[in-house]
Tab-separated table of C-alpha atoms and ligand atoms in Angstrom:
chain	number	residue	atom	x	y	z
A	1	MET	CA	0.000	0.000	0.000
A	2	LEU	CA	1.025	3.603	-0.540
A	3	ALA	CA	2.270	5.278	2.630
A	4	ASN	CA	0.257	8.193	4.035
A	5	GLY	CA	3.280	10.494	3.969
A	6	GLU	CA	3.943	9.715	0.328
A	7	ILE	CA	0.349	10.591	-0.633
A	8	VAL	CA	0.456	13.887	1.264
A	9	ARG	CA	3.828	14.771	-0.279
A	10	ARG	CA	2.600	14.125	-3.814
A	11	PHE	CA	-0.403	16.366	-3.298
A	12	LEU	CA	1.856	19.087	-1.885
A	13	GLU	CA	3.959	18.909	-5.035
A	14	LEU	CA	0.743	19.628	-6.925
A	15	LYS	CA	0.145	22.591	-4.544
A	16	HIS	CA	-2.757	21.015	-2.696
A	17	GLN	CA	-3.341	20.027	0.875
A	18	VAL	CA	-5.366	16.919	1.425
A	19	HIS	CA	-7.884	15.791	4.045
A	20	PRO	CA	-7.052	12.546	5.938
A	21	ASP	CA	-10.259	10.908	4.581
A	22	VAL	CA	-8.928	11.311	1.057
A	23	VAL	CA	-5.524	9.966	2.094
A	24	SER	CA	-7.058	6.820	3.567
A	25	TYR	CA	-9.249	6.396	0.495
A	26	ILE	CA	-6.256	6.525	-1.860
A	27	ARG	CA	-4.286	4.233	0.437
A	28	GLU	CA	-7.090	1.702	0.319
A	29	GLN	CA	-7.487	1.885	-3.452
A	30	ASN	CA	-3.697	1.531	-3.706
A	31	ASP	CA	-3.717	3.306	-7.050
A	32	PRO	CA	-1.064	6.078	-7.310
A	33	SER	CA	-2.623	7.417	-10.537
A	34	LEU	CA	-5.662	8.475	-8.493
A	35	ILE	CA	-3.612	11.341	-7.061
A	36	ASP	CA	-3.155	13.021	-10.447
A	37	ARG	CA	-6.731	12.282	-11.475
A	38	ILE	CA	-8.184	13.762	-8.304
A	39	ALA	CA	-5.894	16.806	-8.435
A	40	ALA	CA	-6.811	17.407	-12.090
A	41	GLY	CA	-10.514	17.385	-11.216
A	42	VAL	CA	-10.531	20.130	-8.552
A	43	PRO	CA	-10.538	23.920	-9.106
A	44	ASP	CA	-7.004	25.403	-8.973
A	45	ASP	CA	-7.765	27.519	-5.916
A	46	THR	CA	-8.834	24.523	-3.793
A	47	LEU	CA	-6.830	24.716	-0.587
A	48	VAL	CA	-7.705	21.393	0.993
A	49	ILE	CA	-8.958	18.505	-1.112
A	50	SER	CA	-11.668	16.708	0.835
A	51	ALA	CA	-14.065	13.808	0.234
A	52	GLU	CA	-16.618	16.153	-1.402
A	53	HIS	CA	-14.214	16.649	-4.302
A	54	ILE	CA	-14.337	12.989	-5.284
A	55	PRO	CA	-17.437	11.920	-7.181
A	56	GLY	CA	-19.021	8.724	-5.871
A	57	LEU	CA	-17.231	8.894	-2.543
A	58	LYS	CA	-19.641	8.850	0.349
A	59	LYS	CA	-18.734	9.859	3.880
A	60	VAL	CA	-19.847	7.504	6.595
A	61	ARG	CA	-19.416	7.290	10.333
A	62	ASP	CA	-16.033	5.574	10.441
A	63	GLY	CA	-14.320	7.315	7.574
A	64	THR	CA	-14.903	7.123	3.863
A	65	ARG	CA	-16.330	4.261	1.905
A	66	PHE	CA	-16.647	4.031	-1.811
A	67	LEU	CA	-20.173	2.879	-2.596
A	68	VAL	CA	-20.254	1.496	-6.103
A	69	ASP	CA	-22.908	0.319	-8.498
A	70	PRO	CA	-23.453	-2.602	-8.844
A	71	GLU	CA	-22.633	-2.896	-5.197
A	72	LEU	CA	-19.661	-5.191	-5.383
A	73	GLU	CA	-16.106	-3.956	-5.560
A	74	VAL	CA	-12.852	-5.880	-5.369
A	75	ILE	CA	-10.677	-3.505	-3.324
A	76	VAL	CA	-7.599	-5.746	-3.271
A	77	GLY	CA	-7.037	-8.932	-5.246
A	78	SER	CA	-8.674	-8.368	-8.641
A	79	ALA	CA	-7.577	-10.944	-11.196
A	80	GLY	CA	-4.124	-10.139	-12.550
A	81	THR	CA	-2.893	-7.921	-9.711
A	82	THR	CA	-0.521	-10.228	-7.832
A	83	GLY	CA	2.303	-10.451	-10.388
A	84	SER	CA	4.739	-13.308	-10.847
A	85	VAL	CA	7.214	-14.594	-8.299
A	86	THR	CA	10.710	-13.212	-8.955
A	87	GLY	CA	14.149	-13.400	-7.341
A	88	HIS	CA	14.724	-13.707	-3.617
A	89	GLU	CA	15.861	-10.071	-3.243
A	90	ASP	CA	12.140	-9.276	-2.997
A	91	ALA	CA	12.105	-10.987	0.395
A	92	VAL	CA	13.919	-7.942	1.814
A	93	HIS	CA	11.209	-5.575	0.533
A	94	TYR	CA	8.547	-8.015	1.643
A	95	PHE	CA	9.663	-8.167	5.257
A	96	ARG	CA	10.301	-4.414	5.345
A	97	ASP	CA	6.749	-3.816	4.151
A	98	ARG	CA	5.367	-6.210	6.761
A	99	TYR	CA	7.432	-4.555	9.492
A	100	ASN	CA	6.463	-1.010	8.436
A	101	ASN	CA	2.758	-1.806	8.362
A	102	LEU	CA	2.545	-3.747	11.589
A	103	SER	CA	5.001	-1.647	13.603
A	104	SER	CA	3.068	1.525	12.775
A	105	MET	CA	-0.069	-0.073	14.261
A	106	ILE	CA	1.790	-0.730	17.521
A	107	ARG	CA	3.526	2.663	17.405
A	108	SER	CA	0.152	4.405	17.526
A	109	ARG	CA	-0.109	3.138	21.113
A	110	MET	CA	3.468	3.094	22.397
A	111	THR	CA	6.726	4.967	21.798
A	112	ALA	CA	9.619	2.708	20.930
A	113	MET	CA	13.347	3.179	20.466
A	114	PRO	CA	15.527	1.632	17.775
A	115	ILE	CA	17.115	-1.650	18.863
A	116	GLU	CA	20.514	-0.275	17.791
A	117	ALA	CA	20.340	2.364	20.545
A	118	LEU	CA	20.127	-0.323	23.249
A	119	ALA	CA	23.121	-2.221	21.922
A	120	LYS	CA	25.273	0.915	21.424
A	121	SER	CA	24.839	2.461	24.841
A	122	PRO	CA	23.615	-0.206	27.233
A	123	HIS	CA	24.905	1.672	30.336
A	124	ARG	CA	22.561	4.520	29.481
A	125	TYR	CA	19.461	2.337	29.460
A	126	ARG	CA	20.565	-0.186	32.101
A	127	ASP	CA	17.795	-0.900	34.616
A	128	GLU	CA	15.463	1.457	32.823
A	129	GLU	CA	12.181	0.616	31.139
A	130	CYS	CA	12.795	0.339	27.407
A	131	THR	CA	10.313	-0.256	24.626
A	132	ILE	CA	11.128	-1.776	21.252
A	133	ILE	CA	9.137	-2.984	18.262
A	134	GLY	CA	10.576	-5.879	16.305
A	135	MET	CA	9.816	-8.783	14.036
A	136	VAL	CA	10.264	-12.266	15.507
A	137	ALA	CA	13.384	-13.808	13.924
A	138	ASP	CA	13.583	-16.817	16.233
A	139	THR	CA	11.812	-18.326	19.226
A	140	ARG	CA	12.864	-21.092	21.554
A	141	THR	CA	12.393	-22.398	25.057
A	142	THR	CA	15.418	-22.304	27.355
A	143	ALA	CA	16.570	-25.242	29.485
A	144	ARG	CA	14.776	-23.624	32.432
A	145	GLY	CA	11.508	-23.282	30.523
A	146	HIS	CA	11.634	-19.529	29.814
A	147	ARG	CA	10.856	-18.244	26.350
A	148	LEU	CA	13.735	-16.646	24.432
A	149	VAL	CA	12.775	-14.591	21.405
A	150	GLU	CA	15.030	-12.801	18.951
A	151	LEU	CA	13.502	-9.536	17.756
A	152	GLU	CA	14.681	-7.584	14.750
A	153	ASP	CA	13.996	-4.031	13.574
A	154	PRO	CA	15.638	-2.167	10.666
A	155	THR	CA	18.530	-1.108	12.967
A	156	GLY	CA	19.469	-4.363	14.687
A	157	THR	CA	18.495	-7.442	16.655
A	158	ILE	CA	18.128	-8.195	20.358
A	159	ARG	CA	17.293	-11.236	22.459
A	160	VAL	CA	14.212	-10.904	24.667
A	161	LEU	CA	13.523	-13.175	27.615
A	162	PHE	CA	9.975	-13.923	28.774
A	163	ASN	CA	10.092	-15.316	32.298
A	164	LYS	CA	7.897	-18.357	32.858
A	165	GLY	CA	7.108	-17.076	36.355
A	166	ARG	CA	5.164	-14.126	34.925
A	167	ASP	CA	1.578	-15.395	34.898
A	168	ASP	CA	0.330	-12.207	33.249
A	169	SER	CA	2.404	-12.352	30.082
A	170	PHE	CA	3.868	-15.844	29.760
A	171	ALA	CA	0.802	-17.480	28.179
A	172	GLU	CA	0.976	-14.885	25.413
A	173	ALA	CA	4.741	-15.345	25.110
A	174	GLU	CA	4.172	-19.039	24.404
A	175	ARG	CA	1.966	-18.049	21.478
A	176	ILE	CA	4.627	-15.927	19.783
A	177	LEU	CA	4.962	-16.980	16.153
A	178	PRO	CA	7.893	-16.606	13.758
A	179	ASP	CA	7.716	-13.422	11.630
A	180	GLU	CA	4.986	-11.664	13.598
A	181	VAL	CA	5.674	-8.117	14.822
A	182	LEU	CA	5.656	-7.377	18.565
A	183	GLY	CA	6.084	-4.429	20.861
A	184	VAL	CA	7.966	-5.278	24.060
A	185	LYS	CA	8.485	-3.203	27.177
A	186	GLY	CA	11.199	-4.448	29.500
A	187	LYS	CA	14.475	-3.907	31.379
A	188	LEU	CA	17.880	-4.188	29.764
A	189	SER	CA	20.575	-6.492	31.145
A	190	ASN	CA	23.869	-4.994	32.371
A	191	ASP	CA	25.753	-5.791	29.197
A	192	GLY	CA	22.901	-4.697	26.951
A	193	GLY	CA	22.623	-8.109	25.331
A	194	LEU	CA	19.260	-9.172	26.728
A	195	LEU	CA	15.919	-7.513	27.366
A	196	PHE	CA	13.846	-8.891	30.265
A	197	ALA	CA	10.277	-8.529	29.051
A	198	ASP	CA	7.555	-7.064	31.254
A	199	GLN	CA	4.867	-6.446	28.703
A	200	LEU	CA	4.054	-7.621	25.205
A	201	SER	CA	1.772	-5.948	22.679
A	202	ARG	CA	0.517	-6.886	19.261
A	203	PRO	CA	-0.778	-4.758	16.357
A	204	ASP	CA	-4.308	-5.937	17.252
A	205	ILE	CA	-7.639	-4.212	16.636
A	206	PRO	CA	-8.356	-0.931	18.479
A	207	ILE	CA	-10.666	-1.623	21.443
A	208	ASN	CA	-13.161	0.997	20.281
A	209	HIS	CA	-13.294	-0.372	16.714
A	210	ALA	CA	-16.835	0.057	15.366
A	211	PRO	CA	-17.567	-2.014	12.273
A	212	PHE	CA	-19.507	-0.473	9.393
A	213	ARG	CA	-23.017	-1.729	8.707
A	214	SER	CA	-24.824	-1.383	5.413
A	215	ASP	CA	-27.655	1.144	5.374
A	216	ARG	CA	-29.620	-1.000	2.901
A	217	PRO	CA	-30.866	-4.585	3.045
A	218	GLY	CA	-28.466	-7.156	1.617
A	219	LYS	CA	-27.399	-10.672	2.476
A	220	ALA	CA	-24.199	-12.517	1.673
A	221	VAL	CA	-23.900	-16.300	1.604
A	222	LEU	CA	-20.463	-17.598	2.575
A	223	ILE	CA	-19.085	-21.002	1.581
A	224	SER	CA	-15.768	-22.674	0.680
A	225	ASP	CA	-14.135	-26.017	-0.182
A	226	VAL	CA	-16.598	-27.365	-2.728
A	227	HIS	CA	-14.089	-29.986	-4.023
A	228	VAL	CA	-15.894	-30.794	-7.262
A	229	GLY	CA	-14.446	-33.950	-8.847
A	230	SER	CA	-13.823	-35.775	-5.559
A	231	ASN	CA	-15.779	-38.955	-4.834
A	232	THR	CA	-16.624	-37.407	-1.467
A	233	PHE	CA	-18.237	-34.283	-3.005
A	234	LEU	CA	-21.792	-34.114	-1.613
A	235	GLU	CA	-23.828	-33.552	-4.753
A	236	GLU	CA	-27.242	-34.059	-3.185
A	237	ALA	CA	-26.534	-31.618	-0.376
A	238	TRP	CA	-25.302	-29.091	-2.956
A	239	ASN	CA	-28.542	-29.486	-4.914
A	240	ARG	CA	-30.565	-28.780	-1.779
A	241	PHE	CA	-28.441	-25.647	-1.285
A	242	ALA	CA	-29.003	-24.591	-4.924
A	243	ASP	CA	-32.771	-25.079	-4.535
A	244	TRP	CA	-32.801	-23.023	-1.382
A	245	LEU	CA	-30.846	-20.206	-3.111
A	246	GLN	CA	-33.566	-19.973	-5.802
A	247	ASP	CA	-36.041	-18.558	-3.302
A	248	SER	CA	-33.615	-16.801	-0.980
A	249	ASP	CA	-33.058	-13.059	-0.837
A	250	ALA	CA	-29.258	-13.462	-0.971
A	251	ALA	CA	-27.482	-10.840	-3.064
A	252	TYR	CA	-23.956	-12.296	-2.888
A	253	LEU	CA	-22.315	-15.714	-2.812
A	254	LEU	CA	-18.669	-15.790	-1.748
A	255	ILE	CA	-16.597	-18.951	-2.263
A	256	ALA	CA	-13.288	-19.034	-0.389
A	257	GLY	CA	-11.262	-21.545	-2.405
A	258	ASP	CA	-10.854	-25.254	-3.131
A	259	LEU	CA	-13.494	-24.899	-5.857
A	260	VAL	CA	-12.475	-28.265	-7.312
A	261	ASP	CA	-10.503	-31.209	-5.911
A	262	GLY	CA	-7.728	-30.761	-8.502
A	263	ILE	CA	-5.294	-33.328	-9.832
A	264	GLY	CA	-2.123	-34.634	-8.175
A	265	ILE	CA	-2.645	-32.650	-4.965
A	266	TYR	CA	-1.748	-35.595	-2.699
A	267	PRO	CA	-0.389	-39.134	-3.347
A	268	GLY	CA	-3.066	-41.571	-4.484
A	269	GLN	CA	-5.635	-38.826	-5.178
A	270	GLU	CA	-6.524	-40.381	-8.568
A	271	ASN	CA	-8.286	-43.226	-6.723
A	272	GLU	CA	-10.600	-40.741	-5.010
A	273	LEU	CA	-11.596	-38.716	-8.082
A	274	THR	CA	-14.823	-39.101	-10.046
A	275	ILE	CA	-13.610	-36.496	-12.574
A	276	LYS	CA	-9.980	-37.053	-13.498
A	277	ASN	CA	-9.610	-34.086	-15.885
A	278	ILE	CA	-8.986	-30.644	-14.436
A	279	TYR	CA	-10.808	-28.772	-17.235
A	280	GLU	CA	-13.816	-31.011	-16.720
A	281	GLN	CA	-13.790	-30.360	-12.981
A	282	TYR	CA	-14.054	-26.606	-13.605
A	283	ASP	CA	-16.691	-27.152	-16.315
A	284	VAL	CA	-18.892	-29.076	-13.886
A	285	PHE	CA	-18.343	-26.400	-11.240
A	286	ALA	CA	-19.281	-23.763	-13.863
A	287	GLU	CA	-22.500	-25.622	-14.586
A	288	MET	CA	-23.352	-25.679	-10.890
A	289	LEU	CA	-22.892	-21.898	-10.747
A	290	ARG	CA	-25.007	-21.452	-13.909
A	291	ASP	CA	-27.857	-23.249	-12.148
A	292	LEU	CA	-27.896	-20.574	-9.431
A	293	PRO	CA	-30.021	-17.437	-9.870
A	294	SER	CA	-28.206	-14.968	-12.138
A	295	ARG	CA	-29.192	-12.044	-9.856
A	296	ILE	CA	-26.703	-13.335	-7.252
A	297	ARG	CA	-23.235	-11.808	-7.507
A	298	ILE	CA	-20.787	-14.687	-7.096
A	299	VAL	CA	-17.152	-14.186	-6.106
A	300	ALA	CA	-14.797	-17.187	-6.307
A	301	ALA	CA	-11.180	-17.397	-5.104
A	302	PRO	CA	-8.679	-20.275	-5.394
A	303	GLY	CA	-7.397	-22.565	-2.630
A	304	ASN	CA	-4.587	-25.096	-2.409
A	305	HIS	CA	-6.553	-27.664	-4.471
A	306	ASP	CA	-7.078	-25.257	-7.371
A	307	VAL	CA	-5.049	-25.068	-10.544
A	308	VAL	CA	-3.004	-21.914	-9.816
A	309	ARG	CA	0.370	-21.607	-8.042
A	310	MET	CA	0.384	-22.488	-4.357
A	311	ALA	CA	2.341	-19.450	-3.213
A	312	GLU	CA	0.155	-16.749	-1.668
A	313	PRO	CA	-1.195	-14.404	-2.891
A	314	GLN	CA	-2.593	-16.980	-5.324
A	315	PRO	CA	-3.663	-15.630	-8.733
A	316	ALA	CA	-7.277	-15.920	-9.883
A	317	ILE	CA	-8.237	-19.095	-11.792
A	318	PRO	CA	-7.106	-18.297	-15.380
A	319	PRO	CA	-9.601	-17.866	-18.264
A	320	GLU	CA	-8.721	-21.162	-19.983
A	321	PHE	CA	-10.445	-22.975	-17.107
A	322	THR	CA	-13.362	-20.610	-16.658
A	323	GLU	CA	-14.824	-20.186	-20.164
A	324	LYS	CA	-18.096	-21.741	-19.050
A	325	PHE	CA	-18.433	-19.724	-15.829
A	326	PRO	CA	-21.516	-17.491	-15.730
A	327	GLU	CA	-21.180	-13.727	-16.183
A	328	ASN	CA	-22.380	-13.026	-12.659
A	329	CYS	CA	-19.237	-14.726	-11.272
A	330	THR	CA	-16.141	-12.623	-10.508
A	331	LEU	CA	-12.869	-14.515	-10.168
A	332	VAL	CA	-10.477	-13.092	-7.625
A	333	GLU	CA	-7.128	-13.807	-6.010
A	334	ASN	CA	-6.477	-15.426	-2.627
A	335	PRO	CA	-6.542	-13.465	-0.352
A	336	CYS	CA	-8.765	-10.626	-1.511
A	337	LEU	CA	-10.629	-7.722	0.052
A	338	LEU	CA	-14.181	-7.111	-1.125
A	339	ASN	CA	-16.643	-4.286	-0.594
A	340	LEU	CA	-20.297	-5.348	-0.447
A	341	GLN	CA	-22.493	-2.264	-0.004
A	342	GLY	CA	-19.727	-0.677	2.069
A	343	VAL	CA	-19.156	-3.795	4.199
A	344	ARG	CA	-15.635	-5.117	3.739
A	345	VAL	CA	-15.044	-8.833	3.537
A	346	LEU	CA	-11.530	-10.238	3.692
A	347	MET	CA	-11.631	-13.629	2.002
A	348	TYR	CA	-8.727	-16.026	2.569
A	349	HIS	CA	-8.661	-19.746	1.856
A	350	GLY	CA	-6.756	-20.474	5.061
A	351	ARG	CA	-3.724	-22.616	4.279
A	352	SER	CA	-1.976	-20.997	7.245
A	353	PHE	CA	-4.309	-22.790	9.681
A	354	ASP	CA	-2.030	-25.824	9.230
A	355	ASP	CA	0.955	-23.787	10.491
A	356	MET	CA	-0.854	-21.879	13.241
A	357	ILE	CA	-2.528	-24.987	14.687
A	358	GLY	CA	0.867	-26.700	14.923
A	359	LEU	CA	2.528	-23.730	16.637
A	360	ILE	CA	-0.083	-22.342	19.033
A	361	PRO	CA	-0.480	-24.288	22.302
A	362	GLY	CA	-4.021	-25.623	22.697
A	363	ALA	CA	-5.080	-24.785	19.122
A	364	SER	CA	-7.217	-27.344	17.314
A	365	TYR	CA	-8.787	-27.953	13.896
A	366	GLU	CA	-12.052	-28.340	15.821
A	367	ARG	CA	-12.082	-24.628	16.756
A	368	PRO	CA	-11.022	-22.543	13.756
A	369	GLY	CA	-12.641	-19.429	15.271
A	370	GLU	CA	-9.882	-19.226	17.893
A	371	ILE	CA	-7.227	-19.213	15.176
A	372	MET	CA	-9.058	-16.439	13.359
A	373	ASP	CA	-8.840	-14.373	16.573
A	374	GLU	CA	-5.082	-15.007	16.572
A	375	MET	CA	-4.846	-13.813	12.956
A	376	LEU	CA	-6.716	-10.618	13.852
A	377	LYS	CA	-4.545	-9.922	16.929
A	378	ARG	CA	-1.411	-10.216	14.789
A	379	ARG	CA	-3.114	-8.485	11.842
A	380	LEU	CA	-1.635	-11.282	9.713
A	381	LEU	CA	-3.409	-13.973	7.722
A	382	ALA	CA	-0.248	-16.068	7.724
A	383	SER	CA	2.632	-15.391	10.069
A	384	PRO	CA	5.508	-17.842	9.604
A	385	TYR	CA	7.347	-17.648	6.319
A	386	GLY	CA	8.726	-20.861	4.828
A	387	MET	CA	6.557	-23.429	6.604
A	388	ARG	CA	3.533	-25.234	5.100
A	389	THR	CA	2.036	-22.048	3.702
A	390	PRO	CA	4.138	-21.012	0.703
A	391	ILE	CA	4.344	-17.218	0.535
A	392	ALA	CA	5.377	-15.286	-2.576
A	393	ALA	CA	7.716	-12.549	-1.352
A	394	MET	CA	6.403	-9.581	-3.289
A	395	LYS	CA	7.163	-5.905	-2.670
A	396	THR	CA	4.095	-5.569	-0.463
A	397	ASP	CA	2.730	-8.011	2.071
A	398	ARG	CA	-0.826	-8.825	1.069
A	399	LEU	CA	-1.152	-11.112	4.083
A	400	VAL	CA	-1.214	-8.090	6.411
A	401	ILE	CA	-4.784	-7.403	7.570
A	402	ASP	CA	-5.093	-3.716	6.673
A	403	PRO	CA	-7.547	-2.081	6.366
A	404	LEU	CA	-9.699	-3.928	8.894
A	405	PRO	CA	-12.631	-5.815	7.377
A	406	GLU	CA	-16.069	-6.189	8.928
A	407	ILE	CA	-16.002	-9.897	8.023
A	408	LEU	CA	-13.118	-12.354	7.771
A	409	LEU	CA	-14.084	-15.402	5.695
A	410	THR	CA	-11.842	-18.475	5.661
A	411	GLY	CA	-12.114	-22.155	4.733
A	412	HIS	CA	-9.576	-24.969	4.355
A	413	VAL	CA	-10.090	-26.701	7.713
A	414	HIS	CA	-13.467	-28.165	6.597
A	415	ILE	CA	-14.914	-27.463	10.051
A	416	CYS	CA	-17.337	-24.593	10.638
A	417	GLY	CA	-16.465	-21.900	13.130
A	418	VAL	CA	-17.761	-18.475	14.037
A	419	THR	CA	-16.029	-15.830	16.111
A	420	ARG	CA	-16.462	-12.177	16.946
A	421	TYR	CA	-13.270	-10.397	17.889
A	422	ARG	CA	-13.437	-6.685	18.708
A	423	GLY	CA	-16.328	-6.197	16.324
A	424	VAL	CA	-14.938	-8.228	13.424
A	425	LEU	CA	-17.027	-11.259	12.465
A	426	GLY	CA	-14.990	-14.350	11.603
A	427	VAL	CA	-16.586	-17.211	9.693
A	428	ASN	CA	-15.010	-20.479	8.668
A	429	SER	CA	-17.533	-21.946	6.343
A	430	GLY	CA	-16.728	-25.677	6.334
A	431	THR	CA	-16.916	-27.738	3.138
A	432	TRP	CA	-19.110	-29.649	0.639
A	433	GLN	CA	-17.004	-32.804	0.909
A	434	SER	CA	-17.456	-35.631	3.434
A	435	GLN	CA	-14.486	-37.074	5.328
A	436	THR	CA	-11.638	-38.165	3.042
A	437	SER	CA	-9.201	-40.976	3.790
A	438	PHE	CA	-6.484	-38.380	4.496
A	439	GLN	CA	-8.706	-36.601	7.027
A	440	LYS	CA	-9.483	-39.955	8.621
A	441	GLN	CA	-5.756	-40.524	9.124
A	442	MET	CA	-5.416	-37.000	10.545
A	443	ASN	CA	-8.479	-37.557	12.782
A	444	ILE	CA	-10.245	-34.549	11.259
A	445	HIS	CA	-14.057	-34.725	11.450
A	446	PRO	CA	-15.526	-32.306	8.925
A	447	THR	CA	-18.834	-30.450	9.265
A	448	PRO	CA	-19.937	-30.481	5.610
A	449	ALA	CA	-22.837	-28.951	3.669
A	450	ARG	CA	-23.291	-25.740	5.686
A	451	ALA	CA	-23.693	-22.241	4.325
A	452	PHE	CA	-23.477	-19.054	6.364
A	453	VAL	CA	-25.811	-16.173	5.656
A	454	VAL	CA	-24.677	-12.785	6.914
A	455	ASP	CA	-27.078	-9.862	7.017
A	456	LEU	CA	-25.029	-6.839	5.893
A	457	GLN	CA	-27.196	-4.457	7.941
A	458	THR	CA	-26.682	-6.246	11.252
A	459	LEU	CA	-23.531	-8.337	10.595
A	460	GLN	CA	-25.329	-11.259	12.245
A	461	PRO	CA	-24.487	-14.698	10.846
A	462	GLU	CA	-26.929	-17.577	10.458
A	463	VAL	CA	-25.871	-21.115	9.607
A	464	MET	CA	-27.928	-23.197	7.170
A	465	ASP	CA	-27.468	-26.960	7.263
A	466	PHE	CA	-28.021	-28.878	4.001
A	467	SER	CA	-26.513	-32.186	5.138
B	501	LIG	O1	-7.696	-29.557	3.536
B	501	LIG	C1	-8.584	-30.445	4.164
B	501	LIG	C2	-8.241	-30.678	5.604
B	501	LIG	O2	-7.011	-31.338	5.726
B	501	LIG	C3	-8.130	-29.455	6.456
B	501	LIG	O3	-8.715	-29.749	7.709
B	501	LIG	C4	-6.685	-29.215	6.628
B	501	LIG	C5	-6.113	-30.586	6.521
B	501	LIG	N1	-4.809	-30.535	5.869
B	501	LIG	C6	-4.593	-30.291	4.571
B	501	LIG	N2	-3.294	-30.283	4.282
B	501	LIG	C7	-2.673	-30.561	5.450
B	501	LIG	C8	-1.333	-30.700	5.830
B	501	LIG	N3	-0.327	-30.583	4.962
B	501	LIG	N4	-1.083	-30.965	7.132
B	501	LIG	C9	-2.074	-31.104	8.018
B	501	LIG	N5	-3.350	-30.977	7.720
B	501	LIG	C10	-3.652	-30.698	6.451
B	501	LIG	P1	-7.625	-29.494	1.951
B	501	LIG	O4	-6.894	-28.255	1.592
B	501	LIG	O5	-9.033	-29.451	1.465
B	501	LIG	O6	-6.949	-30.743	1.500
B	502	LIG	FE1	-10.393	-27.900	1.166
B	503	LIG	ZN1	-7.652	-26.309	1.400
């Protein structure tokens, strides 16, 4: 995303001041050419460019939302926006972008010093409260059971010790994940080599966060993991769902990945496929979408079973597979940020659940809602880099949760979950596939054939069971 300072500076070069609403709007659109277009459209003697100067931009309680017609907008993650994976030098930009975004969220609540300052003049800060903000480079448990974390900022690295005797902060310290960004307040050791942590903070959601609600009626149906082509795809349940949609007042259908079962995704998969051709799998899926009412706006993203690259952000399913898709279906990338009547939905397939569940004490596939809370606290869809979730190191980190959505929609775990964390509604929508042999081995018991309906005026979810 464009930085606020950069946007303000560019307007100043054009001899205009700019209202913060306009800055956040441009930041969200992430389109630098908007600056010139907006500046060209205002009278020369305009001192401060405000929201009124932008046609179609409507001011609402919590800032500025772009209300479009028809009322679906892909804010981030339109097809063709992720770019290809290039050399590893992009990893430097990638981590810098992640650090800049997340550290500025923490910085709005606490003042921190550069890590370099602690190392250079330890005697100055010895026995004083110091605050730093760093990205987690390494975590381990010491022989005595304390948690030792290496934190890195653009100026240096420092080791931080979380004492297991501290009941107030140690449980959180045990949940520290690689590559998340933390603020730590603590006391410096005599030699300056170690910070004894007192307090830990995360980017998190502001306590007073008030989610936007649509001022008009509108309902969104949320699903994921259809797995067309698998012999465990629940066709009859899907048909009941399709029948129900005919008479429903739903305006949107969002599908969070694993549209089809794919080919060669796991060893022995060919024995569990009823459709062994990938084009055919998408054609059958297309037919299923064509059978749904054409008034419903459908948005479909890929997951790890789909035909695109695994590394996230995943590109949209390419046109050669989607020729038969209906016109009311928009193909998007994974993750993507949508605007439905002003309500923002962050849609992410959820591959990172596999990493988070392995790393967070007490986490379980049975309770995906808890993991969604952890994503929101860290403002990251996927924290660790280089584990099961392949991440494409681009110049910007699209896995950072910014801006905040009203709804976070995920899938992948095949088990339904709902959570509400500081006003944000989290929904994991389950699957349309019964238990596979792999899930049997993993002892995963899916909750298939559910659809969630969210009322965009109230943000209340309702689960519909078609099993
Ligand atoms: O994922 C279906 C289910 O299988 C979901 O609960 C996650 C689990 N799963 C998938 N891949 C893995 C790995 N690599 N480790 C552990 N658990 C996993 P699906 O994406 O539909 O195959
Ligand atoms: Fe799946
Ligand atoms: Zn999946």
